XYZ file of C-alpha atoms in Angstrom:
559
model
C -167.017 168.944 -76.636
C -169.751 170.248 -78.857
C -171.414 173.380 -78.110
C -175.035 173.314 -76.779
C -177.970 173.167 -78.401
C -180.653 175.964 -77.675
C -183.357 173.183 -78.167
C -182.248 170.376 -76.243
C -180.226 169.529 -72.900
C -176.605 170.202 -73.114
C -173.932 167.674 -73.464
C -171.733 169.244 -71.154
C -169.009 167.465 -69.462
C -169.357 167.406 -65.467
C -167.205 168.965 -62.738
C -164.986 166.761 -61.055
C -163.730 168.370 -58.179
C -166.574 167.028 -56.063
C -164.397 163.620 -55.601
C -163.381 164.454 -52.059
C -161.674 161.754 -49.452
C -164.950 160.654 -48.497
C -166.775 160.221 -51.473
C -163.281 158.297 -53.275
C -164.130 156.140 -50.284
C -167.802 155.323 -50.832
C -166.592 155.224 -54.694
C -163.945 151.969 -53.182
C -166.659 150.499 -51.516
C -168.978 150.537 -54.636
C -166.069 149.277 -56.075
C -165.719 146.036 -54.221
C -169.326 145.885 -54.134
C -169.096 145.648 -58.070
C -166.577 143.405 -58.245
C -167.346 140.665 -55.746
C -170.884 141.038 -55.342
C -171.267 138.215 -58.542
C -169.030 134.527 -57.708
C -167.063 133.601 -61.316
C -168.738 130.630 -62.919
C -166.280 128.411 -64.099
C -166.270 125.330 -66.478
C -164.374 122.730 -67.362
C -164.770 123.150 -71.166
C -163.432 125.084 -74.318
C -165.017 125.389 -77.656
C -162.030 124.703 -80.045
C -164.094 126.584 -82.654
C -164.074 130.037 -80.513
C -161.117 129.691 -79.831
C -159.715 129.398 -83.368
C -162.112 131.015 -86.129
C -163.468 129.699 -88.950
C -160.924 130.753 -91.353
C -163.771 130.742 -94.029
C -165.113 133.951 -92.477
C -163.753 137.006 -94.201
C -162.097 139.827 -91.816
C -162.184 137.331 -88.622
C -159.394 134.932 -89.872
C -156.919 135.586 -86.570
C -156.081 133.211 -83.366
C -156.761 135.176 -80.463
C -155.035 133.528 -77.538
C -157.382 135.625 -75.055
C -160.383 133.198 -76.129
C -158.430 130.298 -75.443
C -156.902 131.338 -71.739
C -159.896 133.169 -70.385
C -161.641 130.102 -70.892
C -159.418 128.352 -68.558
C -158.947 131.063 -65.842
C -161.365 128.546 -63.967
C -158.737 125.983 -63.597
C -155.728 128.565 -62.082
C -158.768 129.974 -59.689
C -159.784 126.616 -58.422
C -156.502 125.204 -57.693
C -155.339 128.217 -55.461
C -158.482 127.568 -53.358
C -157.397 123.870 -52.720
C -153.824 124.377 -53.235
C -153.334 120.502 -51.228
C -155.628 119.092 -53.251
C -154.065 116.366 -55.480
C -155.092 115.930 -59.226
C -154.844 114.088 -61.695
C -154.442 113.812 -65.787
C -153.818 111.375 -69.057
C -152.144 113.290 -71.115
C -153.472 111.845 -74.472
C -152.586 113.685 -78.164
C -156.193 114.226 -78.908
C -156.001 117.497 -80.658
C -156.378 121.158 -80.020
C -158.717 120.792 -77.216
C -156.709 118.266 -75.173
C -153.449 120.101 -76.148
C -154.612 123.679 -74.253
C -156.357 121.876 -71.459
C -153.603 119.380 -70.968
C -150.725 122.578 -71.236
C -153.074 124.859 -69.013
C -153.609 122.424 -66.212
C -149.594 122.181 -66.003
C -149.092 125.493 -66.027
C -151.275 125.857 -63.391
C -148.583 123.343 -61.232
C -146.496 126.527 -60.892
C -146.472 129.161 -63.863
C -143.448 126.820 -64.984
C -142.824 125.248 -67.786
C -139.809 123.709 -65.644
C -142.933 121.076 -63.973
C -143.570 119.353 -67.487
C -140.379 117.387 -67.750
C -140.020 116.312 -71.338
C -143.954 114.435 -72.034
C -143.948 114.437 -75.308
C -147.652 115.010 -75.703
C -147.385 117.983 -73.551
C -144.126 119.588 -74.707
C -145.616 119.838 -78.607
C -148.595 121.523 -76.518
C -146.258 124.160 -75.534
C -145.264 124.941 -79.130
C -148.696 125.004 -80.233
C -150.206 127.420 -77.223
C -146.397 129.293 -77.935
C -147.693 129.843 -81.497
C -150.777 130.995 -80.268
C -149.585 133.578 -77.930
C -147.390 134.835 -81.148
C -150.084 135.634 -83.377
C -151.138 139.234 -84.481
C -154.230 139.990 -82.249
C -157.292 141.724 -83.640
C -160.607 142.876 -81.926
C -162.887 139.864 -82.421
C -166.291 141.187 -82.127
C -168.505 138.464 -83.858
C -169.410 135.312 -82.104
C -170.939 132.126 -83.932
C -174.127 133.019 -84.703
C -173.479 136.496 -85.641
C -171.298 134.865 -88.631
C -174.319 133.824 -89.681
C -175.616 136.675 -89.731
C -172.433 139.111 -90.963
C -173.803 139.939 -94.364
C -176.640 142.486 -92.794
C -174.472 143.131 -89.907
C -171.910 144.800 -92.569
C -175.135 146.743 -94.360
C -176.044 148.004 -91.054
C -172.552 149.274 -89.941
C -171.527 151.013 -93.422
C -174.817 153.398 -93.058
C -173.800 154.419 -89.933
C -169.868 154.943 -91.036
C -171.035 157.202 -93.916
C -172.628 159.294 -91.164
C -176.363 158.314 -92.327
C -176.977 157.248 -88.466
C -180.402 157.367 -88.212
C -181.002 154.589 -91.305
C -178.164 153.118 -89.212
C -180.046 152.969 -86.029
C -183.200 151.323 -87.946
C -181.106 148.866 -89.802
C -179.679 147.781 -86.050
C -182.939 147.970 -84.190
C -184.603 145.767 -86.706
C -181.836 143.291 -86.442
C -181.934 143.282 -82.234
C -185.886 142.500 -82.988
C -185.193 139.568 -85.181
C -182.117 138.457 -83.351
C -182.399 139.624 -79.245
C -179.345 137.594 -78.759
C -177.116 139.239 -80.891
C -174.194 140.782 -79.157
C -172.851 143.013 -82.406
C -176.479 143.719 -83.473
C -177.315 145.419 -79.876
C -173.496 147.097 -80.177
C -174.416 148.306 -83.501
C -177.497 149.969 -81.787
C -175.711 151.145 -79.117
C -173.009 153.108 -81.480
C -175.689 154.427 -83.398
C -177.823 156.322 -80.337
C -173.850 157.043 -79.519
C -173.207 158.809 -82.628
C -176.942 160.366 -82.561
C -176.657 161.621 -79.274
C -173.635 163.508 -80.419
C -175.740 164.965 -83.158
C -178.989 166.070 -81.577
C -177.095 167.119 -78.481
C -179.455 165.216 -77.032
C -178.500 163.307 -73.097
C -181.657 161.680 -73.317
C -180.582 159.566 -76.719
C -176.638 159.825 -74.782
C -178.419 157.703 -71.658
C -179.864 155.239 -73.952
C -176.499 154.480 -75.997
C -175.064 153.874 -72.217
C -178.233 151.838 -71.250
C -177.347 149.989 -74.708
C -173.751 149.233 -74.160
C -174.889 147.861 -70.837
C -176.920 145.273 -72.104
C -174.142 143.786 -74.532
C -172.367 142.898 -71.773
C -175.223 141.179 -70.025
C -175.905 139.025 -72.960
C -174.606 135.225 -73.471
C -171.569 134.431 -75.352
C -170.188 137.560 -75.837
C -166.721 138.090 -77.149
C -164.123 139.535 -74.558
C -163.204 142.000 -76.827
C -166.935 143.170 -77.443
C -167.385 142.988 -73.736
C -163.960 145.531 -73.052
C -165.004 147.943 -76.111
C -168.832 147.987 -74.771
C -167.204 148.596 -70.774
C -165.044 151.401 -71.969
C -167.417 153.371 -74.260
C -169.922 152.995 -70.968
C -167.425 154.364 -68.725
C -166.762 157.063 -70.871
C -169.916 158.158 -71.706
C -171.211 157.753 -68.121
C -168.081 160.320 -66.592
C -168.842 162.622 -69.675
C -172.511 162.933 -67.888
C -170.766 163.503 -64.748
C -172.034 160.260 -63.097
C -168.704 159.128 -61.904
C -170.193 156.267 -59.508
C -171.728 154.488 -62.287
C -168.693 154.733 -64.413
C -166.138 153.579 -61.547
C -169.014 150.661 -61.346
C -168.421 149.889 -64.989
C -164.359 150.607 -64.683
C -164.277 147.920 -62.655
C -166.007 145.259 -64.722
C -162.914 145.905 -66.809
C -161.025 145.877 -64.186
C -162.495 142.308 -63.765
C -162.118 141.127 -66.855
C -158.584 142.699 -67.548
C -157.378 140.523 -63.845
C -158.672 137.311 -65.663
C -156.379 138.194 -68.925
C -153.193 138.753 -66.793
C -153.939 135.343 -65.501
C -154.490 133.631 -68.920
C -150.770 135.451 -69.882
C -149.288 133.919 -66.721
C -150.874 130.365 -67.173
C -148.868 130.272 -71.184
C -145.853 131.728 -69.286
C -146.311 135.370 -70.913
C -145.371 137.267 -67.588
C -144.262 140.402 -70.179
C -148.065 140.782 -71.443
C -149.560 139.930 -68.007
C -147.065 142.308 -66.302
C -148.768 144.731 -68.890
C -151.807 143.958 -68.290
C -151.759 144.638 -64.766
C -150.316 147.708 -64.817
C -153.263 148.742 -66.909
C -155.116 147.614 -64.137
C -153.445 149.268 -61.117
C -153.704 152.917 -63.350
C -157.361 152.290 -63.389
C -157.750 150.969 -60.004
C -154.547 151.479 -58.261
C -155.958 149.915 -55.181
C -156.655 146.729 -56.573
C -155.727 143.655 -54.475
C -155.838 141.213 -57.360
C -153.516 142.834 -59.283
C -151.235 143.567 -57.026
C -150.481 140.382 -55.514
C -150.119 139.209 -59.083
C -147.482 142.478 -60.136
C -145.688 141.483 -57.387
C -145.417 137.960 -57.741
C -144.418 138.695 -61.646
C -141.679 141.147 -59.936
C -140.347 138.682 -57.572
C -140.378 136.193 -60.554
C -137.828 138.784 -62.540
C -135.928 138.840 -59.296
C -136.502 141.993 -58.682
C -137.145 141.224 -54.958
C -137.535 144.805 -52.779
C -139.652 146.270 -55.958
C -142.130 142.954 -55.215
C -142.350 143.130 -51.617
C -144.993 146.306 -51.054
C -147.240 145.234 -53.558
C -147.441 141.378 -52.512
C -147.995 143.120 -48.778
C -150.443 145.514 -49.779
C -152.018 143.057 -51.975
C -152.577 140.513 -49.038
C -153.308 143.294 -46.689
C -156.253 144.291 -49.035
C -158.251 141.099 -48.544
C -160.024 141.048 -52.185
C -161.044 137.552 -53.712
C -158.424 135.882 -55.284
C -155.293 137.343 -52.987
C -155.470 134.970 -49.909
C -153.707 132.000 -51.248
C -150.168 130.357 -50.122
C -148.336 130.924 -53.352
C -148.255 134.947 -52.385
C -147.813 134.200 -48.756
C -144.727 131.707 -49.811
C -143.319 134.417 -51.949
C -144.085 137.783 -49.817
C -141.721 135.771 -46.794
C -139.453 134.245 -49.001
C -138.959 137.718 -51.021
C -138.848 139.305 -46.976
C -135.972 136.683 -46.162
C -133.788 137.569 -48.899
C -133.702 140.736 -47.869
C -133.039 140.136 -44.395
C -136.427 140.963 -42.950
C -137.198 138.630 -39.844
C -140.971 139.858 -40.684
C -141.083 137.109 -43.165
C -142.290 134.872 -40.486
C -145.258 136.972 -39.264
C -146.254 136.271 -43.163
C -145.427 132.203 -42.622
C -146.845 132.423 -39.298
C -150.386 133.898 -40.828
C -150.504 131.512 -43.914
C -150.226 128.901 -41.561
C -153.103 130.077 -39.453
C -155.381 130.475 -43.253
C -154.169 126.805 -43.704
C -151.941 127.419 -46.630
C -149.315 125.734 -44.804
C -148.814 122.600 -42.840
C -146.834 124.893 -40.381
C -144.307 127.909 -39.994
C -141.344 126.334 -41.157
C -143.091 123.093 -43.788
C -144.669 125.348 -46.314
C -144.660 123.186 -49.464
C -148.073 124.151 -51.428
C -148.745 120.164 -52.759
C -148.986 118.133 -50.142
C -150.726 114.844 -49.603
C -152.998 115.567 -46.282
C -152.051 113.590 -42.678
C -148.563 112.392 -43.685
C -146.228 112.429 -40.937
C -143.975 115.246 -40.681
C -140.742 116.351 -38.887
C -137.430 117.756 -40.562
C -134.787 114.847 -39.239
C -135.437 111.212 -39.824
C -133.428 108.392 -39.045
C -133.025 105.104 -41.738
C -135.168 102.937 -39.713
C -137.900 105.675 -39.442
C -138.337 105.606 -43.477
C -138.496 101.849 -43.710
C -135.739 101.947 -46.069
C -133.105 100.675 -44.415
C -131.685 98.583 -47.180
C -131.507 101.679 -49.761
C -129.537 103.189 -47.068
C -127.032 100.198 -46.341
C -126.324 99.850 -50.188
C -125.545 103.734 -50.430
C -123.165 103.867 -47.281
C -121.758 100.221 -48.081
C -120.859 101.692 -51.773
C -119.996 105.229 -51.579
C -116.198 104.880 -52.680
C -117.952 103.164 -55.404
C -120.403 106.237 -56.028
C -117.953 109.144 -55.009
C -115.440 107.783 -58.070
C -117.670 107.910 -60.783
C -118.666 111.056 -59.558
C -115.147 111.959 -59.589
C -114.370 111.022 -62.369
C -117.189 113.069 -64.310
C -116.280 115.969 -62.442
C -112.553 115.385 -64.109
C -113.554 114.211 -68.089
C -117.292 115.348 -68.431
C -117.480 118.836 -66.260
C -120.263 119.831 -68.637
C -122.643 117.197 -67.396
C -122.902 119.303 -63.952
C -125.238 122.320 -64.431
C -125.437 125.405 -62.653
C -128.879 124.790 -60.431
C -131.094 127.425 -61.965
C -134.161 128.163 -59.586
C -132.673 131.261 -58.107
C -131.639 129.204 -54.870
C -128.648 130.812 -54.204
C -127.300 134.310 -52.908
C -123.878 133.601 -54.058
C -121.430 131.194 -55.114
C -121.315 128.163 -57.353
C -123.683 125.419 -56.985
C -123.873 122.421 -59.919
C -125.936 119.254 -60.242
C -125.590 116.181 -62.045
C -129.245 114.410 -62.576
C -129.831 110.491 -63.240
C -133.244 110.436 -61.996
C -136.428 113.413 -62.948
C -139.684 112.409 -61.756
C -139.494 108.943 -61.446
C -137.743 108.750 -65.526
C -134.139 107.594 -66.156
C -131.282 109.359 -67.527
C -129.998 106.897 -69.664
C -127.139 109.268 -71.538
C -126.369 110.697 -67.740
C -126.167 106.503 -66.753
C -123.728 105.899 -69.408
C -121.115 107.831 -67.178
C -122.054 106.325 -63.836
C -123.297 102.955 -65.169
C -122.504 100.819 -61.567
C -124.185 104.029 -59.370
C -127.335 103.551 -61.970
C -127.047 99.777 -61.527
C -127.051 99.754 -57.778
C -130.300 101.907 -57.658
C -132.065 100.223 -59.532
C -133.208 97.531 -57.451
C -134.901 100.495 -55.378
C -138.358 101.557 -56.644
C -138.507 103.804 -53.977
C -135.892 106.086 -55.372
C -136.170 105.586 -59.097
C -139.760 105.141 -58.841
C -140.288 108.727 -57.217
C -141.785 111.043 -59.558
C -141.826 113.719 -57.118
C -137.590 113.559 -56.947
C -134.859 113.219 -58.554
C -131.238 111.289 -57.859
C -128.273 113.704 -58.632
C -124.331 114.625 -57.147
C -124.192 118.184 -56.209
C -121.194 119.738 -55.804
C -121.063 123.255 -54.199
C -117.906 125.233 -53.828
C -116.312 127.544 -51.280
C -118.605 130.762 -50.805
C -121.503 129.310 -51.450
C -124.731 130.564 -49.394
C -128.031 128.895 -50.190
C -131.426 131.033 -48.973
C -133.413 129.386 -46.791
C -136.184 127.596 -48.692
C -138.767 124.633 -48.980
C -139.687 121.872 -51.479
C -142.617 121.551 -53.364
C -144.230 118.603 -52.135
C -144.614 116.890 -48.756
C -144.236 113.250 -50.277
C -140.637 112.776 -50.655
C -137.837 112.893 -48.343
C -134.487 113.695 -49.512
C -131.208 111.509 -48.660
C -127.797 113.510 -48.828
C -125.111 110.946 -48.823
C -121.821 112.316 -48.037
C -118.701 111.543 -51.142
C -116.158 114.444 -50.615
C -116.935 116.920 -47.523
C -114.220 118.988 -45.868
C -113.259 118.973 -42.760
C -114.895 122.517 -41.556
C -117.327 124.925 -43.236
C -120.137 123.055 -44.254
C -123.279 122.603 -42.831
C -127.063 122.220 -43.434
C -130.423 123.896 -41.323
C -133.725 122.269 -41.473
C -136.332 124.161 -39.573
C -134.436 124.886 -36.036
C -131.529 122.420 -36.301
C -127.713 122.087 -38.584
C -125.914 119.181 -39.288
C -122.921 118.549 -40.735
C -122.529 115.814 -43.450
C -119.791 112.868 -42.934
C -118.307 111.208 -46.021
C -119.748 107.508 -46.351
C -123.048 108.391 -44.004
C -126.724 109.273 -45.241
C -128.501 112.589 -43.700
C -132.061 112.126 -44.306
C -134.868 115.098 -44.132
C -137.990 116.265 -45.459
C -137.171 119.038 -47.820
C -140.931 120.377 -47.276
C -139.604 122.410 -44.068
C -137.499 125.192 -44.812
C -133.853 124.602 -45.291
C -130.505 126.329 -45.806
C -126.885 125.760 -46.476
C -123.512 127.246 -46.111
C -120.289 126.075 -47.782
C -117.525 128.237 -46.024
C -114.972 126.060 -46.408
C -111.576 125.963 -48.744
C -112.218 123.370 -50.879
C -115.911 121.994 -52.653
C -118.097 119.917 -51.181
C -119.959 116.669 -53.700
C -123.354 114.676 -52.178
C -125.083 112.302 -53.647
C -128.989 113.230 -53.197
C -131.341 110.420 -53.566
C -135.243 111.435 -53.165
C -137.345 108.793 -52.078
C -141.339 108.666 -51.473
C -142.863 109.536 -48.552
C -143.015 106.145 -46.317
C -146.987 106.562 -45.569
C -147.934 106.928 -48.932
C -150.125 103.887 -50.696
C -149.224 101.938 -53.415
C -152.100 103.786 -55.141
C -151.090 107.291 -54.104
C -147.347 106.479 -55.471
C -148.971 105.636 -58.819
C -151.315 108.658 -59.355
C -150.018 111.539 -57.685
C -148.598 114.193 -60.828
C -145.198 114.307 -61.357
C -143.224 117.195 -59.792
């Protein structure tokens, strides 16, 4: 630090050792205080042109993806506070602005790219957002109007880099006169008291440059990156006046800000920058709720599953905005299961009580409200009694070609890939994805395609699929839940041995019989076990919930 000057205050950095127990506790409460005391105002908008400049402005040429997610951290934020709540979209090809609202609001089904099936419209979204996310960042520090301006921005700035920093400070105190509203005029200023300070010695002109940097934030349509450079410089200049409440204040503005970035990463499926991000966040704030649910959850997500569990626990346990949602609650238990930890149903058992699930054991996250529920149905329960006759009239019929893909066309069964299993080999063979034919998987099974297609029910579920599975010896399934409360799964026995297997849903196994239909609602939580000596092959058919309406089975998003 500079020495002191005989004629003014002295710059001189503070003592820190004052930060006892109880004061880093009043400092935690500030902290909350600062980051929750003001609700997030969201909108349902994007201004292409911010997020892509105007590649006619020299030195500001770059895509920054930031611009284009933090605009949308609305849409992730809103759905986790009505996670049952049903929407809608038309996904139409109507440029850049429908392309990241269209890929952002499926995104937000899940943080999977796995939930857009192959929509056309949306897939060449994820290209274009991909190509986004790719590009070289720079600071962007001008917004619209000061482009208009640039010209005497740029005069203003090169007096104060050739050190002549009081010119500097006129030049940018004559521009904030003309132009209040100018975020990188009132940064300029704030730079040059900075640099002034610094050269008079002076904490009086210091205090201003920190009053300064405050107001850029405070002013509309401000550039994230102006906002984070303006937050840090505060900070920093606050703690080197020793006021370490009013920089932990500012600290977690960033903090704030930095939370809503790791979101935008996870909603273009960037986990590796958002993972980033947040640990940024927990070494400035360590206690963070936010971020922590979200580390974990990105943890969990790279199967790292005892790493995830603490900070999904402590992150719930903290209670900050943002943390008390079912998706954590879903993931702490299921991450608690897997490693054998019967506390995973205290964690059920209290996001059923916050009404993130329907109950302990039917924990699916989008759910149509009132339908009826229960894990065992019986044929004439679903009102599809005919779908079932046709299946157990014709499963020699189904179990051959089956058979006889397993025997010519192996490849067509893939490994299921959503981390469902603890061990062994599990394969599927799809006809049906949300409510869209197969036609190449058809061509192998053309009768089993032919006799489901007089039922809507099945081939008209876009919340299902129709598949064989075929699991072999050794294989242990964790316990788990469906998405969606509006199907119901049918499991129609082709080859099963005669020991070994067997299937829990909620409280209660069953076994499956060859030429007979098990039906349940994969919304409660389910396992299975294949212990036996030779594999097992079902045919599932998902079919839509019975009490849903014509209407309902029409608009409800594809799953």
């Amino acid at each position: 630090q500079p020495p002191p000057a005989e004629s003014e205050e002295s710059l001189q950095p503070a003592e820190k050792s004052f930060v006892d127990s109880e004061l880093e506790e009043e400092l935690q409460s500030v902290h909350h205080e600062a980051l929750h005391s003001q609700p997030v105002s969201y909108e349902d908008d994007i201004d292409v042109e911010e997020t892509v400049s105007d590649p006619g402005v020299p030195g500001d040429s770059e895509v920054m993806v930031e611009d284009a997610v933090e605009h949308h951290t609305e849409l992730y934020f809103s759905f986790l506070s009505e996670p049952n709540h049903e929407k809608q979209t038309e996904i139409q090809d109507t440029g850049t602005y429908e392309c990241i609202r269209v890929y952002v609001w499926s995104l937000v089904e899940g943080y999977s790219k796995q939930l857009l099936g192959n929509t056309r419209e949306v897939m060449n979204c994820v290209g274009f957002i991909s190509l986004l996310a790719k590009k070289k960042k720079k600071p962007k520090l001008l917004n619209k109007f000061d482009k208009t301006i640039k010209a005497a921005l740029d005069a203003a700035e090169r007096l104060r880099k050739k050190g002549k920093v009081e010119e500097a400070l006129r030049a940018f105190e004559v521009l904030v006169n003309q132009y209040p509203q100018s975020p990188r005029a009132r940064y300029g200023k704030a730079q040059s008291e900075d640099d002034l300070a610094e050269k008079m010695r002076s904490n009086e002109m210091l205090q201003k440059a920190i009053n300064t940097y405050d107001e850029v934030v405070s002013l509309p349509n401000v550039p994230s990156d102006l906002i984070k450079l303006s937050l840090k410089r505060e900070a920093d200049r606050q703690q080197f006046l020793g006021r370490m409440r009013g920089s932990l204040v500012t600290l977690q503005k960033l903090v704030q800000l930095k939370n809503d970035l790791g979101v935008g990463y996870l909603l273009i499926g960037d986990n590796s920058n958002a993972k980033k991000v947040y640990e940024e966040v927990l070494s400035l704030s360590p206690n963070d709720g936010f971020a922590k649910v979200h580390y974990g959850f990105i943890l969990k997500a790279e199967n790292k599953i005892a790493e995830s569990i603490p900070y999904l626990k402590e992150g719930l346990e903290s209670g900050d905005p943002g943390t008390n949602d079912g998706r954590f609650y879903f993931h702490l238990g299921d991450a608690l299961q897997r490693m054998g930890d019967k506390e995973a149903y205290k964690w059920y058992e209290l996001g059923y009580q916050r009404g993130h699930f329907a109950s302990v054991w039917q924990r699916s996250l989008y759910n149509v409200k009132g339908l009826k529920a229960q894990p065992w149905w019986t044929a004439k329960e679903t009102g599809y009694t005919e779908l079932v006759k046709s299946l157990e009239k014709d499963w020699k019929l189904i179990r051959d070609e089956g058979l006889a893909v397993m025997d010519k066309k192996r490849s067509l069964f893939l490994p299921e890939d959503e981390n469902l299993r603890e061990k062994g080999d599990w394969s599927q063979f799809t006809l049906w994805q949300q409510g869209r034919k197969n036609e190449n998987a058809c061509k192998s099974v053309p009768k089993t395609c032919a006799l489901l297609e007089r039922f809507p029910e099945a081939t008209g579920c876009r919340r299902g699929q129709i598949k064989y599975s075929v699991m072999h010896p050794g294989t242990h399934v964790w316990p788990h839940t469906g998405p969606t409360n509006c199907r119901l799964r049918m499991h129609l026995g082709l080859v099963i041995p005669k020991e070994g297997c067997r299937i829990r849903c909620a409280q209660d196994d069953r076994t499956w019989e060859e030429g007979k239909v098990l039906i349940f609602d994969d919304s409660f939580e389910h396992e299975v076990w294949q212990d036996s000596e030779s594999y097992r092959l079902i045919f599932i058919v998902d079919v839509w919930h019975p009490e849903l309406t014509v209407q309902e089975r029409r608009t409800l998003p594809a799953i």
